[in-house]
Amino acid sequence: MMKPAKKSPASKGSSPRSDATAKAAAIVRKGERFLVATHVNPDGDALGSALALAAGLHRSGKSVTVYNADPVPYYLKFLPGSGAVTSRLLPSDRFDAVFVVDCSELARVGKAFLSRLEDFGISVVLDHHARGKRDGDVRCVDAKAAASGVVVHRLLERLGVALTKQIAVNLYVTLATDTGWFRYGNTSAGVLRLAARLVEAGAEPDRISRALQESSPPARLKLLARVLDSLELYEGGTIGLVALTRAMLKETGGTIEMTDDFVEFPRSVASVEAAALLRETPDGWRVSLRSKEAIDVGAVATGLEGGGHIRAAGFTMKGDLATVRARTVAALADALRKSPVYKRKTAC
């Protein structure tokens, strides 16, 4: 098993971020067999980052396996390389290192992965989530990055991997999905410059947009109608909440993977400052949170044993719908009452 490189004093002008990227690049150069993994229920940033990294490692002459505990969601099957993603880890699988992308907590990759972690060599985390456990032997985590794809791109640049169309498409998806199609506050000039480079390398925004936003099966629209009918507003219309039950899935023939963006609809209400989507699963309720500018939903989610970003976060909770709804609304309402931004807005 490959051992981590010995630590050396940081050179003048270096930063923890660049030092970590250099360590990750050294691990790639020394190893031959790598596992790339991401969290269960993968989204565009998770899977796009994993596939872009895998393609870059392949171009560096490495053997790569891409793993996810869940099947590739229907709307991401167009991603180049997605057909090679496996949900099975063989007893004989051994790697020099595992790269875990868009996921700072290794437990989120799944129980099967954790049970085999000692077989996977050094663990390298490539992520942009600052909260949560500090797992991983090497951590390339940049909370200011708009997407984990930005962190992956940084490593590929360090390795001297040229942008191919396959890499560009996957990285473009990470940016588009995690910036809300370049609408959210994490859309910086640097993000737009990187997006332009990816387009120059072969990413086609119109094709990607159609694949992600205009390829819904009829069941998704039927499911959306049921979920929108559950919309409730609280705290004078500042909190919007919708719910998805397992009964709705059964009645419409939909699947839970069709609903990742449903939380955006309550957030689109003019008066809403914070939105929540409650999704029932066999293990409890998966709650997605979104906000506009008044509160940090990442902090709210962390207080409920979850995590995420300032404007997008989530947690899981057991209990019946009424209990989970009440606790979610109470936590968001408390954050609103304490928010200086909200106080200024209501004072106007």
Coordinates of C-alpha atoms in Angstrom, one line a residue:
M1 CA 0.0 0.0 0.0
M2 CA 1.3 3.4 -0.9
K3 CA 2.2 5.7 2.0
P4 CA 1.6 9.4 2.1
A5 CA 4.5 11.6 1.1
K6 CA 6.6 13.0 3.9
K7 CA 5.5 16.5 4.9
S8 CA 7.9 19.3 3.9
P9 CA 8.0 22.9 5.0
A10 CA 5.6 25.0 2.9
S11 CA 7.4 27.1 0.4
K12 CA 7.2 30.9 0.6
G13 CA 3.9 32.1 -0.9
S14 CA 2.3 28.7 -0.8
S15 CA -1.2 28.1 0.8
P16 CA -2.8 25.1 2.5
R17 CA -5.0 24.7 -0.6
S18 CA -2.1 24.6 -3.0
D19 CA -0.1 22.3 -0.6
A20 CA -3.0 19.9 -0.5
T21 CA -3.3 19.9 -4.3
A22 CA 0.4 19.2 -4.6
K23 CA 0.1 16.2 -2.2
A24 CA -2.8 14.9 -4.2
A25 CA -0.9 15.2 -7.5
A26 CA 2.1 13.4 -6.0
I27 CA -0.2 10.5 -4.9
V28 CA -1.5 10.3 -8.5
R29 CA 2.0 10.3 -10.0
K30 CA 3.2 7.5 -7.6
G31 CA 0.2 5.2 -7.9
E32 CA -1.3 3.1 -10.6
R33 CA -4.7 1.9 -9.4
F34 CA -7.3 4.4 -8.1
L35 CA -10.9 4.4 -6.9
V36 CA -13.0 7.5 -7.4
A37 CA -16.1 7.7 -5.3
T38 CA -18.8 10.1 -4.2
H39 CA -21.8 10.3 -2.0
V40 CA -25.0 8.3 -2.2
N41 CA -27.8 9.9 -4.3
P42 CA -25.3 11.7 -6.5
D43 CA -26.1 15.0 -8.1
G44 CA -24.5 16.8 -11.0
D45 CA -21.6 18.1 -9.1
A46 CA -20.8 14.8 -7.5
L47 CA -21.0 12.6 -10.6
G48 CA -19.6 15.2 -13.0
S49 CA -16.6 15.7 -10.7
A50 CA -16.1 12.0 -10.3
L51 CA -16.2 11.3 -14.1
A52 CA -14.0 14.3 -14.9
L53 CA -11.4 13.2 -12.5
A54 CA -11.6 9.6 -13.7
A55 CA -11.1 10.7 -17.3
G56 CA -8.1 12.8 -16.3
L57 CA -6.5 9.9 -14.4
H58 CA -7.1 7.7 -17.4
R59 CA -5.3 10.2 -19.6
S60 CA -2.4 10.1 -17.1
G61 CA -2.1 6.3 -17.8
K62 CA -3.8 5.2 -14.6
S63 CA -6.3 2.4 -13.9
V64 CA -9.5 3.9 -12.5
T65 CA -12.7 2.5 -11.1
V66 CA -15.7 4.9 -10.4
Y67 CA -18.0 3.8 -7.6
N68 CA -21.3 5.0 -6.3
A69 CA -23.6 3.1 -4.0
D70 CA -26.7 4.2 -6.0
P71 CA -27.4 3.8 -9.7
V72 CA -26.7 6.8 -12.0
P73 CA -29.8 9.0 -12.0
Y74 CA -31.7 9.0 -15.2
Y75 CA -31.0 12.7 -15.9
L76 CA -27.2 12.2 -15.6
K77 CA -26.9 9.1 -17.8
F78 CA -25.8 11.4 -20.7
L79 CA -22.6 12.3 -19.0
P80 CA -19.6 10.9 -20.8
G81 CA -18.2 7.8 -18.9
S82 CA -21.4 7.4 -16.8
G83 CA -21.9 3.9 -18.2
A84 CA -18.7 2.7 -16.4
V85 CA -19.9 3.7 -12.9
T86 CA -20.2 0.6 -10.7
S87 CA -22.3 0.1 -7.6
R88 CA -20.3 -3.1 -6.6
L89 CA -17.0 -3.4 -4.9
L90 CA -15.4 -6.8 -5.4
P91 CA -13.7 -8.6 -2.6
S92 CA -10.5 -8.6 -4.6
D93 CA -10.5 -4.9 -5.3
R94 CA -7.3 -3.1 -4.0
F95 CA -6.2 0.5 -4.9
D96 CA -3.3 2.7 -4.2
A97 CA -5.6 5.6 -3.2
V98 CA -9.3 6.5 -3.2
F99 CA -10.4 10.0 -4.3
V100 CA -13.7 11.0 -2.7
V101 CA -15.3 13.9 -4.4
D102 CA -18.1 16.3 -3.3
C103 CA -18.1 14.6 0.0
S104 CA -16.1 15.5 3.1
E105 CA -17.6 12.8 5.3
L106 CA -16.6 9.3 4.1
A107 CA -19.7 7.8 5.7
R108 CA -21.8 9.5 3.1
V109 CA -20.3 7.2 0.4
G110 CA -22.1 4.3 2.1
K111 CA -21.6 1.4 4.5
A112 CA -20.2 -1.0 1.8
F113 CA -17.5 1.5 1.0
L114 CA -16.6 2.2 4.7
S115 CA -16.3 -1.5 5.5
R116 CA -13.6 -1.8 2.8
L117 CA -11.8 1.5 3.4
E118 CA -8.6 -0.2 4.5
D119 CA -8.3 -1.9 1.1
F120 CA -8.4 1.4 -0.8
G121 CA -5.1 3.0 0.2
I122 CA -4.7 6.7 1.0
S123 CA -8.0 8.7 1.0
V124 CA -8.0 12.0 -0.8
V125 CA -11.0 14.3 -0.4
L126 CA -11.8 16.8 -3.1
D127 CA -14.7 19.0 -2.0
H128 CA -16.1 22.4 -1.4
H129 CA -18.2 21.7 1.7
A130 CA -16.5 23.3 4.7
R131 CA -18.8 21.9 7.4
G132 CA -18.9 18.4 8.7
K133 CA -16.2 15.9 9.8
R134 CA -12.6 16.4 8.5
D135 CA -12.2 12.9 7.0
G136 CA -9.5 11.9 4.6
D137 CA -5.7 11.6 4.8
V138 CA -5.3 14.4 2.3
R139 CA -8.0 17.1 2.1
C140 CA -8.3 19.4 -0.9
V141 CA -11.3 21.4 0.4
D142 CA -12.1 24.9 -0.8
A143 CA -15.3 26.3 0.7
K144 CA -15.0 29.3 -1.7
A145 CA -15.2 27.1 -4.8
A146 CA -18.5 27.2 -6.5
A147 CA -18.5 23.4 -7.1
S148 CA -16.4 20.4 -6.4
G149 CA -15.6 20.4 -10.1
V150 CA -13.5 23.5 -9.5
V151 CA -11.4 21.6 -7.1
V152 CA -11.1 18.7 -9.5
H153 CA -10.1 21.0 -12.3
R154 CA -7.4 22.5 -10.1
L155 CA -5.9 19.0 -9.5
L156 CA -6.1 18.1 -13.2
E157 CA -4.2 21.4 -14.0
R158 CA -1.5 20.5 -11.5
L159 CA -1.2 17.1 -13.2
G160 CA -0.9 18.8 -16.6
V161 CA -4.0 17.0 -18.0
A162 CA -5.4 18.9 -21.0
L163 CA -9.1 19.5 -21.2
T164 CA -10.8 17.1 -23.5
K165 CA -14.5 17.2 -24.5
Q166 CA -15.3 14.4 -22.1
I167 CA -13.7 16.3 -19.2
A168 CA -15.1 19.6 -20.2
V169 CA -18.7 18.3 -20.4
N170 CA -18.5 16.8 -17.0
L171 CA -16.9 19.8 -15.4
Y172 CA -19.4 22.2 -17.0
V173 CA -22.3 20.2 -15.5
T174 CA -20.7 20.6 -12.0
L175 CA -20.7 24.4 -12.5
A176 CA -24.1 24.6 -14.1
T177 CA -25.9 22.6 -11.4
D178 CA -24.2 24.0 -8.4
T179 CA -24.6 27.7 -9.5
G180 CA -28.2 27.2 -10.6
W181 CA -27.2 27.8 -14.2
F182 CA -25.0 30.7 -13.2
R183 CA -27.8 32.4 -11.2
Y184 CA -26.7 31.9 -7.6
G185 CA -24.4 34.1 -5.5
N186 CA -21.5 31.7 -6.0
T187 CA -21.3 32.7 -9.7
S188 CA -18.1 34.6 -9.8
A189 CA -16.0 36.0 -12.7
G190 CA -13.7 33.1 -12.2
V191 CA -16.5 30.6 -12.6
L192 CA -17.6 32.2 -15.8
R193 CA -14.1 32.2 -17.1
L194 CA -13.7 28.5 -16.4
A195 CA -17.1 27.9 -18.0
A196 CA -15.9 29.7 -21.1
R197 CA -12.8 27.5 -21.2
L198 CA -14.9 24.4 -20.9
V199 CA -17.1 25.5 -23.8
E200 CA -14.0 26.1 -25.9
A201 CA -12.9 22.6 -25.0
G202 CA -16.2 21.1 -26.3
A203 CA -18.9 21.5 -23.7
E204 CA -22.1 22.5 -25.5
P205 CA -24.4 24.5 -23.1
D206 CA -27.5 24.0 -25.2
R207 CA -27.1 20.2 -25.4
I208 CA -26.3 20.0 -21.7
S209 CA -29.3 22.2 -20.8
R210 CA -31.6 20.0 -22.8
A211 CA -30.3 16.8 -21.2
L212 CA -30.6 18.2 -17.7
Q213 CA -33.8 20.2 -17.9
E214 CA -35.8 19.0 -20.9
S215 CA -35.7 15.2 -20.7
S216 CA -38.2 14.6 -17.9
P217 CA -40.4 11.5 -18.1
P218 CA -44.2 12.1 -17.7
A219 CA -44.1 10.6 -14.2
R220 CA -41.9 13.5 -13.1
L221 CA -44.4 16.1 -14.1
K222 CA -47.2 14.2 -12.4
L223 CA -45.1 13.9 -9.3
L224 CA -44.3 17.6 -9.4
A225 CA -48.0 18.5 -9.5
R226 CA -48.6 16.4 -6.4
V227 CA -45.7 18.0 -4.6
L228 CA -46.7 21.6 -5.5
D229 CA -50.2 20.9 -4.2
S230 CA -48.6 20.3 -0.8
L231 CA -47.1 23.8 -0.6
E232 CA -47.6 25.6 2.7
L233 CA -46.3 29.0 3.8
Y234 CA -45.3 29.9 7.3
E235 CA -44.1 32.9 9.2
G236 CA -46.0 35.4 7.1
G237 CA -45.0 33.8 3.9
T238 CA -41.3 33.8 4.5
I239 CA -40.9 30.1 4.8
G240 CA -42.2 27.8 2.0
L241 CA -42.4 24.0 2.5
V242 CA -43.4 21.1 0.2
A243 CA -43.5 17.4 1.0
L244 CA -43.1 14.2 -1.0
T245 CA -44.5 11.0 0.4
R246 CA -43.8 7.5 -0.6
A247 CA -47.5 7.2 -1.5
M248 CA -47.1 10.0 -4.1
L249 CA -44.2 8.0 -5.6
K250 CA -46.4 4.9 -5.9
E251 CA -49.4 6.7 -7.3
T252 CA -47.5 8.6 -10.0
G253 CA -44.9 5.9 -10.9
G254 CA -42.2 8.5 -10.1
T255 CA -38.9 8.0 -8.3
I256 CA -37.2 10.0 -5.6
E257 CA -34.3 10.9 -8.0
M258 CA -36.7 12.9 -10.1
T259 CA -37.3 15.4 -7.3
D260 CA -33.8 16.8 -6.5
D261 CA -34.7 20.3 -7.8
F262 CA -38.3 20.4 -6.4
V263 CA -37.1 22.6 -3.5
E264 CA -36.5 25.4 -6.0
F265 CA -40.2 25.9 -6.5
P266 CA -41.2 27.1 -3.0
R267 CA -38.0 29.2 -3.0
S268 CA -39.4 30.9 -6.2
V269 CA -42.3 32.4 -4.2
A270 CA -41.7 36.2 -3.9
S271 CA -42.1 36.4 -0.2
V272 CA -40.2 33.3 0.7
E273 CA -36.7 33.7 2.3
A274 CA -36.2 30.0 3.1
A275 CA -37.6 26.8 1.5
A276 CA -37.7 23.2 2.4
L277 CA -38.5 20.0 0.6
L278 CA -39.3 17.0 2.8
R279 CA -38.9 13.6 1.1
E280 CA -40.0 10.4 2.7
T281 CA -37.6 7.5 2.4
P282 CA -37.6 4.0 4.0
D283 CA -35.1 5.3 6.6
G284 CA -36.9 8.6 7.5
W285 CA -37.3 12.0 5.9
R286 CA -34.6 13.6 3.7
V287 CA -34.9 17.4 4.0
S288 CA -33.5 19.8 1.5
L289 CA -33.1 23.5 2.4
R290 CA -32.6 26.5 0.3
S291 CA -32.5 30.2 1.1
K292 CA -32.2 33.5 -0.7
E293 CA -30.1 35.9 1.3
A294 CA -31.5 36.2 4.8
I295 CA -30.2 33.0 6.5
D296 CA -27.5 30.4 6.4
V297 CA -29.3 27.2 5.9
G298 CA -26.0 25.3 6.2
A299 CA -25.9 26.4 9.8
V300 CA -29.6 25.4 10.3
A301 CA -28.9 21.9 8.8
T302 CA -25.8 21.5 10.9
G303 CA -27.9 22.1 14.0
L304 CA -30.1 19.2 12.9
E305 CA -27.2 16.9 12.3
G306 CA -26.9 17.6 8.6
G307 CA -24.8 20.1 6.7
G308 CA -24.2 22.0 3.4
H309 CA -23.7 25.5 2.2
I310 CA -25.0 28.9 3.1
R311 CA -27.8 28.8 0.5
A312 CA -28.2 25.0 0.0
A313 CA -28.1 22.3 2.7
G314 CA -29.9 19.3 4.0
F315 CA -30.4 16.8 6.8
T316 CA -32.3 13.6 7.6
M317 CA -34.8 13.1 10.4
K318 CA -36.9 10.3 11.7
G319 CA -40.6 10.8 12.7
D320 CA -43.9 11.4 11.1
L321 CA -44.5 14.2 8.6
A322 CA -46.1 16.5 11.1
T323 CA -43.2 16.3 13.5
V324 CA -40.5 16.7 10.8
R325 CA -42.4 19.6 9.3
A326 CA -42.8 21.4 12.7
R327 CA -39.1 21.0 13.6
T328 CA -38.0 22.2 10.2
V329 CA -40.2 25.3 10.3
A330 CA -39.2 26.0 13.8
A331 CA -35.5 25.9 13.0
L332 CA -35.9 28.1 9.9
A333 CA -38.1 30.6 11.8
D334 CA -35.5 30.8 14.6
A335 CA -32.8 31.5 12.1
L336 CA -34.9 34.2 10.4
R337 CA -35.6 36.0 13.7
K338 CA -31.9 36.1 14.4
S339 CA -30.9 37.2 11.0
P340 CA -29.5 40.8 10.7
V341 CA -30.3 40.7 7.0
Y342 CA -33.9 39.9 7.6
K343 CA -34.2 42.5 10.3
R344 CA -33.0 45.2 7.9
K345 CA -35.3 44.0 5.1
T346 CA -38.4 44.1 7.4
A347 CA -37.4 47.5 8.8
C348 CA -37.5 49.1 5.4

